[in-house]
Amino acid sequence: MDVINLSLGGPGVDPETDPEQQAIALAVEAGTVVVVAAGNGGPGDASIRSPGTSPDVITVGAVSNSRV
């Protein structure tokens, strides 16, 4: 595969212990580009979850200008 696109998330933040980030690191090492969703956790730094926190991925997100 040349590119993997993932839309999933979990609580892991440590690349050394998070299975998702470990798998992504292996894919990147093999030459695959990995793109992941940032997550839907809301505002703030904690809104981006694993594997979006991985230094090996391209993390994408959306912004809403709507006001509630």
PDB file of N, CA and C in Angstrom:
ATOM      1  N   MET A   1       0.835  -1.173   0.000  1.00  0.00           N
ATOM      2  CA  MET A   1       0.000   0.000   0.000  1.00  0.00           C
ATOM      3  C   MET A   1       0.883   1.239   0.000  1.00  0.00           C
ATOM      4  N   ASP A   2       0.446   2.240  -0.738  1.00  0.00           N
ATOM      5  CA  ASP A   2       1.168   3.511  -0.733  1.00  0.00           C
ATOM      6  C   ASP A   2       0.633   4.460   0.331  1.00  0.00           C
ATOM      7  N   VAL A   3      -0.696   4.398   0.560  1.00  0.00           N
ATOM      8  CA  VAL A   3      -1.342   5.310   1.510  1.00  0.00           C
ATOM      9  C   VAL A   3      -2.361   4.531   2.339  1.00  0.00           C
ATOM     10  N   ILE A   4      -2.401   4.808   3.640  1.00  0.00           N
ATOM     11  CA  ILE A   4      -3.432   4.288   4.529  1.00  0.00           C
ATOM     12  C   ILE A   4      -4.180   5.491   5.077  1.00  0.00           C
ATOM     13  N   ASN A   5      -5.516   5.461   5.025  1.00  0.00           N
ATOM     14  CA  ASN A   5      -6.354   6.521   5.559  1.00  0.00           C
ATOM     15  C   ASN A   5      -7.205   5.929   6.681  1.00  0.00           C
ATOM     16  N   LEU A   6      -7.050   6.467   7.902  1.00  0.00           N
ATOM     17  CA  LEU A   6      -7.749   5.924   9.066  1.00  0.00           C
ATOM     18  C   LEU A   6      -8.636   6.970   9.717  1.00  0.00           C
ATOM     19  N   SER A   7      -9.815   6.548  10.119  1.00  0.00           N
ATOM     20  CA  SER A   7     -10.696   7.406  10.890  1.00  0.00           C
ATOM     21  C   SER A   7     -11.101   6.624  12.133  1.00  0.00           C
ATOM     22  N   LEU A   8     -10.224   6.637  13.104  1.00  0.00           N
ATOM     23  CA  LEU A   8     -10.462   5.939  14.356  1.00  0.00           C
ATOM     24  C   LEU A   8      -9.691   6.663  15.449  1.00  0.00           C
ATOM     25  N   GLY A   9      -9.960   6.327  16.666  1.00  0.00           N
ATOM     26  CA  GLY A   9      -9.245   7.003  17.736  1.00  0.00           C
ATOM     27  C   GLY A   9      -9.343   6.257  19.038  1.00  0.00           C
ATOM     28  N   GLY A  10      -8.325   6.434  19.840  1.00  0.00           N
ATOM     29  CA  GLY A  10      -8.279   5.797  21.142  1.00  0.00           C
ATOM     30  C   GLY A  10      -7.505   6.666  22.109  1.00  0.00           C
ATOM     31  N   PRO A  11      -7.413   6.234  23.342  1.00  0.00           N
ATOM     32  CA  PRO A  11      -6.802   7.063  24.375  1.00  0.00           C
ATOM     33  C   PRO A  11      -5.281   7.086  24.368  1.00  0.00           C
ATOM     34  N   GLY A  12      -4.633   6.190  23.672  1.00  0.00           N
ATOM     35  CA  GLY A  12      -3.179   6.096  23.738  1.00  0.00           C
ATOM     36  C   GLY A  12      -2.475   7.350  23.260  1.00  0.00           C
ATOM     37  N   VAL A  13      -1.470   7.779  23.987  1.00  0.00           N
ATOM     38  CA  VAL A  13      -0.693   8.942  23.570  1.00  0.00           C
ATOM     39  C   VAL A  13       0.801   8.646  23.512  1.00  0.00           C
ATOM     40  N   ASP A  14       1.235   7.547  24.097  1.00  0.00           N
ATOM     41  CA  ASP A  14       2.651   7.210  24.131  1.00  0.00           C
ATOM     42  C   ASP A  14       2.986   6.274  22.973  1.00  0.00           C
ATOM     43  N   PRO A  15       3.786   6.741  22.010  1.00  0.00           N
ATOM     44  CA  PRO A  15       4.118   5.897  20.850  1.00  0.00           C
ATOM     45  C   PRO A  15       4.808   4.582  21.228  1.00  0.00           C
ATOM     46  N   GLU A  16       5.436   4.535  22.393  1.00  0.00           N
ATOM     47  CA  GLU A  16       6.146   3.320  22.810  1.00  0.00           C
ATOM     48  C   GLU A  16       5.206   2.224  23.306  1.00  0.00           C
ATOM     49  N   THR A  17       4.008   2.606  23.781  1.00  0.00           N
ATOM     50  CA  THR A  17       3.105   1.610  24.358  1.00  0.00           C
ATOM     51  C   THR A  17       1.769   1.490  23.621  1.00  0.00           C
ATOM     52  N   ASP A  18       1.450   2.405  22.740  1.00  0.00           N
ATOM     53  CA  ASP A  18       0.162   2.395  22.043  1.00  0.00           C
ATOM     54  C   ASP A  18       0.240   1.484  20.821  1.00  0.00           C
ATOM     55  N   PRO A  19      -0.575   0.411  20.770  1.00  0.00           N
ATOM     56  CA  PRO A  19      -0.504  -0.525  19.642  1.00  0.00           C
ATOM     57  C   PRO A  19      -0.801   0.124  18.293  1.00  0.00           C
ATOM     58  N   GLU A  20      -1.739   1.068  18.248  1.00  0.00           N
ATOM     59  CA  GLU A  20      -2.051   1.738  16.979  1.00  0.00           C
ATOM     60  C   GLU A  20      -0.831   2.491  16.463  1.00  0.00           C
ATOM     61  N   GLN A  21      -0.177   3.234  17.353  1.00  0.00           N
ATOM     62  CA  GLN A  21       0.986   4.010  16.930  1.00  0.00           C
ATOM     63  C   GLN A  21       2.165   3.111  16.573  1.00  0.00           C
ATOM     64  N   GLN A  22       2.296   1.978  17.240  1.00  0.00           N
ATOM     65  CA  GLN A  22       3.364   1.042  16.893  1.00  0.00           C
ATOM     66  C   GLN A  22       3.140   0.461  15.500  1.00  0.00           C
ATOM     67  N   ALA A  23       1.891   0.107  15.184  1.00  0.00           N
ATOM     68  CA  ALA A  23       1.573  -0.431  13.856  1.00  0.00           C
ATOM     69  C   ALA A  23       1.808   0.624  12.782  1.00  0.00           C
ATOM     70  N   ILE A  24       1.423   1.866  13.081  1.00  0.00           N
ATOM     71  CA  ILE A  24       1.634   2.954  12.120  1.00  0.00           C
ATOM     72  C   ILE A  24       3.116   3.185  11.885  1.00  0.00           C
ATOM     73  N   ALA A  25       3.909   3.130  12.940  1.00  0.00           N
ATOM     74  CA  ALA A  25       5.356   3.324  12.790  1.00  0.00           C
ATOM     75  C   ALA A  25       5.945   2.267  11.857  1.00  0.00           C
ATOM     76  N   LEU A  26       5.470   1.037  11.974  1.00  0.00           N
ATOM     77  CA  LEU A  26       5.953  -0.024  11.077  1.00  0.00           C
ATOM     78  C   LEU A  26       5.535   0.230   9.635  1.00  0.00           C
ATOM     79  N   ALA A  27       4.306   0.697   9.441  1.00  0.00           N
ATOM     80  CA  ALA A  27       3.837   0.998   8.086  1.00  0.00           C
ATOM     81  C   ALA A  27       4.656   2.131   7.468  1.00  0.00           C
ATOM     82  N   VAL A  28       4.900   3.171   8.250  1.00  0.00           N
ATOM     83  CA  VAL A  28       5.694   4.307   7.758  1.00  0.00           C
ATOM     84  C   VAL A  28       7.119   3.854   7.449  1.00  0.00           C
ATOM     85  N   GLU A  29       7.667   3.017   8.301  1.00  0.00           N
ATOM     86  CA  GLU A  29       9.019   2.488   8.073  1.00  0.00           C
ATOM     87  C   GLU A  29       9.083   1.710   6.767  1.00  0.00           C
ATOM     88  N   ALA A  30       7.972   1.080   6.389  1.00  0.00           N
ATOM     89  CA  ALA A  30       7.904   0.319   5.137  1.00  0.00           C
ATOM     90  C   ALA A  30       7.631   1.209   3.930  1.00  0.00           C
ATOM     91  N   GLY A  31       7.484   2.524   4.152  1.00  0.00           N
ATOM     92  CA  GLY A  31       7.310   3.453   3.043  1.00  0.00           C
ATOM     93  C   GLY A  31       5.883   3.883   2.777  1.00  0.00           C
ATOM     94  N   THR A  32       4.966   3.560   3.660  1.00  0.00           N
ATOM     95  CA  THR A  32       3.562   3.919   3.487  1.00  0.00           C
ATOM     96  C   THR A  32       3.274   5.270   4.124  1.00  0.00           C
ATOM     97  N   VAL A  33       2.511   6.106   3.445  1.00  0.00           N
ATOM     98  CA  VAL A  33       2.053   7.381   4.006  1.00  0.00           C
ATOM     99  C   VAL A  33       0.765   7.098   4.769  1.00  0.00           C
ATOM    100  N   VAL A  34       0.685   7.564   6.014  1.00  0.00           N
ATOM    101  CA  VAL A  34      -0.490   7.311   6.848  1.00  0.00           C
ATOM    102  C   VAL A  34      -1.171   8.635   7.168  1.00  0.00           C
ATOM    103  N   VAL A  35      -2.471   8.699   6.853  1.00  0.00           N
ATOM    104  CA  VAL A  35      -3.289   9.887   7.114  1.00  0.00           C
ATOM    105  C   VAL A  35      -4.381   9.467   8.086  1.00  0.00           C
ATOM    106  N   VAL A  36      -4.556  10.249   9.179  1.00  0.00           N
ATOM    107  CA  VAL A  36      -5.551   9.884  10.189  1.00  0.00           C
ATOM    108  C   VAL A  36      -6.409  11.083  10.553  1.00  0.00           C
ATOM    109  N   ALA A  37      -7.604  10.782  11.058  1.00  0.00           N
ATOM    110  CA  ALA A  37      -8.505  11.821  11.541  1.00  0.00           C
ATOM    111  C   ALA A  37      -8.029  12.314  12.905  1.00  0.00           C
ATOM    112  N   ALA A  38      -8.175  13.621  13.142  1.00  0.00           N
ATOM    113  CA  ALA A  38      -7.764  14.199  14.419  1.00  0.00           C
ATOM    114  C   ALA A  38      -8.679  13.760  15.548  1.00  0.00           C
ATOM    115  N   GLY A  39      -9.938  13.498  15.261  1.00  0.00           N
ATOM    116  CA  GLY A  39     -10.884  13.090  16.295  1.00  0.00           C
ATOM    117  C   GLY A  39     -11.974  14.120  16.485  1.00  0.00           C
ATOM    118  N   ASN A  40     -12.901  13.791  17.319  1.00  0.00           N
ATOM    119  CA  ASN A  40     -14.048  14.663  17.559  1.00  0.00           C
ATOM    120  C   ASN A  40     -14.216  14.971  19.041  1.00  0.00           C
ATOM    121  N   GLY A  41     -13.125  15.087  19.752  1.00  0.00           N
ATOM    122  CA  GLY A  41     -13.184  15.262  21.195  1.00  0.00           C
ATOM    123  C   GLY A  41     -13.511  16.660  21.673  1.00  0.00           C
ATOM    124  N   GLY A  42     -13.629  17.608  20.769  1.00  0.00           N
ATOM    125  CA  GLY A  42     -13.951  18.962  21.190  1.00  0.00           C
ATOM    126  C   GLY A  42     -12.734  19.849  21.260  1.00  0.00           C
ATOM    127  N   PRO A  43     -12.917  21.065  21.757  1.00  0.00           N
ATOM    128  CA  PRO A  43     -11.808  22.022  21.771  1.00  0.00           C
ATOM    129  C   PRO A  43     -10.730  21.647  22.788  1.00  0.00           C
ATOM    130  N   GLY A  44      -9.545  22.169  22.550  1.00  0.00           N
ATOM    131  CA  GLY A  44      -8.445  21.955  23.483  1.00  0.00           C
ATOM    132  C   GLY A  44      -7.446  20.941  22.973  1.00  0.00           C
ATOM    133  N   ASP A  45      -6.301  20.887  23.641  1.00  0.00           N
ATOM    134  CA  ASP A  45      -5.227  19.986  23.237  1.00  0.00           C
ATOM    135  C   ASP A  45      -5.613  18.522  23.343  1.00  0.00           C
ATOM    136  N   ALA A  46      -6.494  18.173  24.278  1.00  0.00           N
ATOM    137  CA  ALA A  46      -6.858  16.774  24.491  1.00  0.00           C
ATOM    138  C   ALA A  46      -7.818  16.252  23.430  1.00  0.00           C
ATOM    139  N   SER A  47      -8.246  17.087  22.501  1.00  0.00           N
ATOM    140  CA  SER A  47      -9.212  16.638  21.505  1.00  0.00           C
ATOM    141  C   SER A  47      -8.581  15.748  20.442  1.00  0.00           C
ATOM    142  N   ILE A  48      -7.277  15.809  20.262  1.00  0.00           N
ATOM    143  CA  ILE A  48      -6.612  14.942  19.290  1.00  0.00           C
ATOM    144  C   ILE A  48      -6.184  13.679  20.013  1.00  0.00           C
ATOM    145  N   ARG A  49      -6.688  12.546  19.507  1.00  0.00           N
ATOM    146  CA  ARG A  49      -6.426  11.279  20.166  1.00  0.00           C
ATOM    147  C   ARG A  49      -5.562  10.398  19.279  1.00  0.00           C
ATOM    148  N   SER A  50      -5.118   9.293  19.832  1.00  0.00           N
ATOM    149  CA  SER A  50      -4.323   8.338  19.086  1.00  0.00           C
ATOM    150  C   SER A  50      -5.174   7.733  17.967  1.00  0.00           C
ATOM    151  N   PRO A  51      -4.652   7.516  16.811  1.00  0.00           N
ATOM    152  CA  PRO A  51      -3.272   7.664  16.393  1.00  0.00           C
ATOM    153  C   PRO A  51      -2.926   9.043  15.852  1.00  0.00           C
ATOM    154  N   GLY A  52      -3.834  10.011  15.969  1.00  0.00           N
ATOM    155  CA  GLY A  52      -3.558  11.362  15.478  1.00  0.00           C
ATOM    156  C   GLY A  52      -2.407  12.047  16.180  1.00  0.00           C
ATOM    157  N   THR A  53      -2.057  11.565  17.365  1.00  0.00           N
ATOM    158  CA  THR A  53      -0.940  12.143  18.116  1.00  0.00           C
ATOM    159  C   THR A  53       0.409  11.577  17.694  1.00  0.00           C
ATOM    160  N   SER A  54       0.386  10.599  16.814  1.00  0.00           N
ATOM    161  CA  SER A  54       1.632   9.975  16.367  1.00  0.00           C
ATOM    162  C   SER A  54       2.468  10.963  15.553  1.00  0.00           C
ATOM    163  N   PRO A  55       3.768  11.013  15.808  1.00  0.00           N
ATOM    164  CA  PRO A  55       4.629  11.898  15.016  1.00  0.00           C
ATOM    165  C   PRO A  55       4.847  11.404  13.592  1.00  0.00           C
ATOM    166  N   ASP A  56       4.392  10.179  13.297  1.00  0.00           N
ATOM    167  CA  ASP A  56       4.637   9.573  11.987  1.00  0.00           C
ATOM    168  C   ASP A  56       3.514   9.768  10.983  1.00  0.00           C
ATOM    169  N   VAL A  57       2.418  10.437  11.366  1.00  0.00           N
ATOM    170  CA  VAL A  57       1.239  10.516  10.507  1.00  0.00           C
ATOM    171  C   VAL A  57       0.954  11.944  10.058  1.00  0.00           C
ATOM    172  N   ILE A  58       0.101  12.040   9.064  1.00  0.00           N
ATOM    173  CA  ILE A  58      -0.494  13.315   8.683  1.00  0.00           C
ATOM    174  C   ILE A  58      -1.871  13.331   9.335  1.00  0.00           C
ATOM    175  N   THR A  59      -2.077  14.236  10.279  1.00  0.00           N
ATOM    176  CA  THR A  59      -3.342  14.316  11.006  1.00  0.00           C
ATOM    177  C   THR A  59      -4.183  15.435  10.430  1.00  0.00           C
ATOM    178  N   VAL A  60      -5.436  15.123  10.094  1.00  0.00           N
ATOM    179  CA  VAL A  60      -6.334  16.122   9.516  1.00  0.00           C
ATOM    180  C   VAL A  60      -7.558  16.302  10.412  1.00  0.00           C
ATOM    181  N   GLY A  61      -8.107  17.501  10.396  1.00  0.00           N
ATOM    182  CA  GLY A  61      -9.280  17.797  11.200  1.00  0.00           C
ATOM    183  C   GLY A  61     -10.184  18.780  10.472  1.00  0.00           C
ATOM    184  N   ALA A  62     -11.276  19.074  11.099  1.00  0.00           N
ATOM    185  CA  ALA A  62     -12.249  20.016  10.529  1.00  0.00           C
ATOM    186  C   ALA A  62     -12.505  21.131  11.528  1.00  0.00           C
ATOM    187  N   VAL A  63     -12.945  22.240  11.007  1.00  0.00           N
ATOM    188  CA  VAL A  63     -13.284  23.384  11.841  1.00  0.00           C
ATOM    189  C   VAL A  63     -14.706  23.791  11.521  1.00  0.00           C
ATOM    190  N   SER A  64     -15.473  24.072  12.548  1.00  0.00           N
ATOM    191  CA  SER A  64     -16.848  24.510  12.348  1.00  0.00           C
ATOM    192  C   SER A  64     -16.973  25.952  12.811  1.00  0.00           C
ATOM    193  N   ASN A  65     -17.567  26.775  11.999  1.00  0.00           N
ATOM    194  CA  ASN A  65     -17.776  28.174  12.371  1.00  0.00           C
ATOM    195  C   ASN A  65     -19.163  28.403  12.949  1.00  0.00           C
ATOM    196  N   SER A  66     -19.930  27.319  13.130  1.00  0.00           N
ATOM    197  CA  SER A  66     -21.276  27.470  13.653  1.00  0.00           C
ATOM    198  C   SER A  66     -21.236  27.786  15.147  1.00  0.00           C
ATOM    199  N   ARG A  67     -22.208  28.545  15.599  1.00  0.00           N
ATOM    200  CA  ARG A  67     -22.281  28.883  17.020  1.00  0.00           C
ATOM    201  C   ARG A  67     -23.543  28.269  17.592  1.00  0.00           C
ATOM    202  N   VAL A  68     -23.391  27.672  18.724  1.00  0.00           N
ATOM    203  CA  VAL A  68     -24.512  26.980  19.360  1.00  0.00           C
ATOM    204  C   VAL A  68     -25.151  27.904  20.370  1.00  0.00           C
TER     205      VAL A  68
END
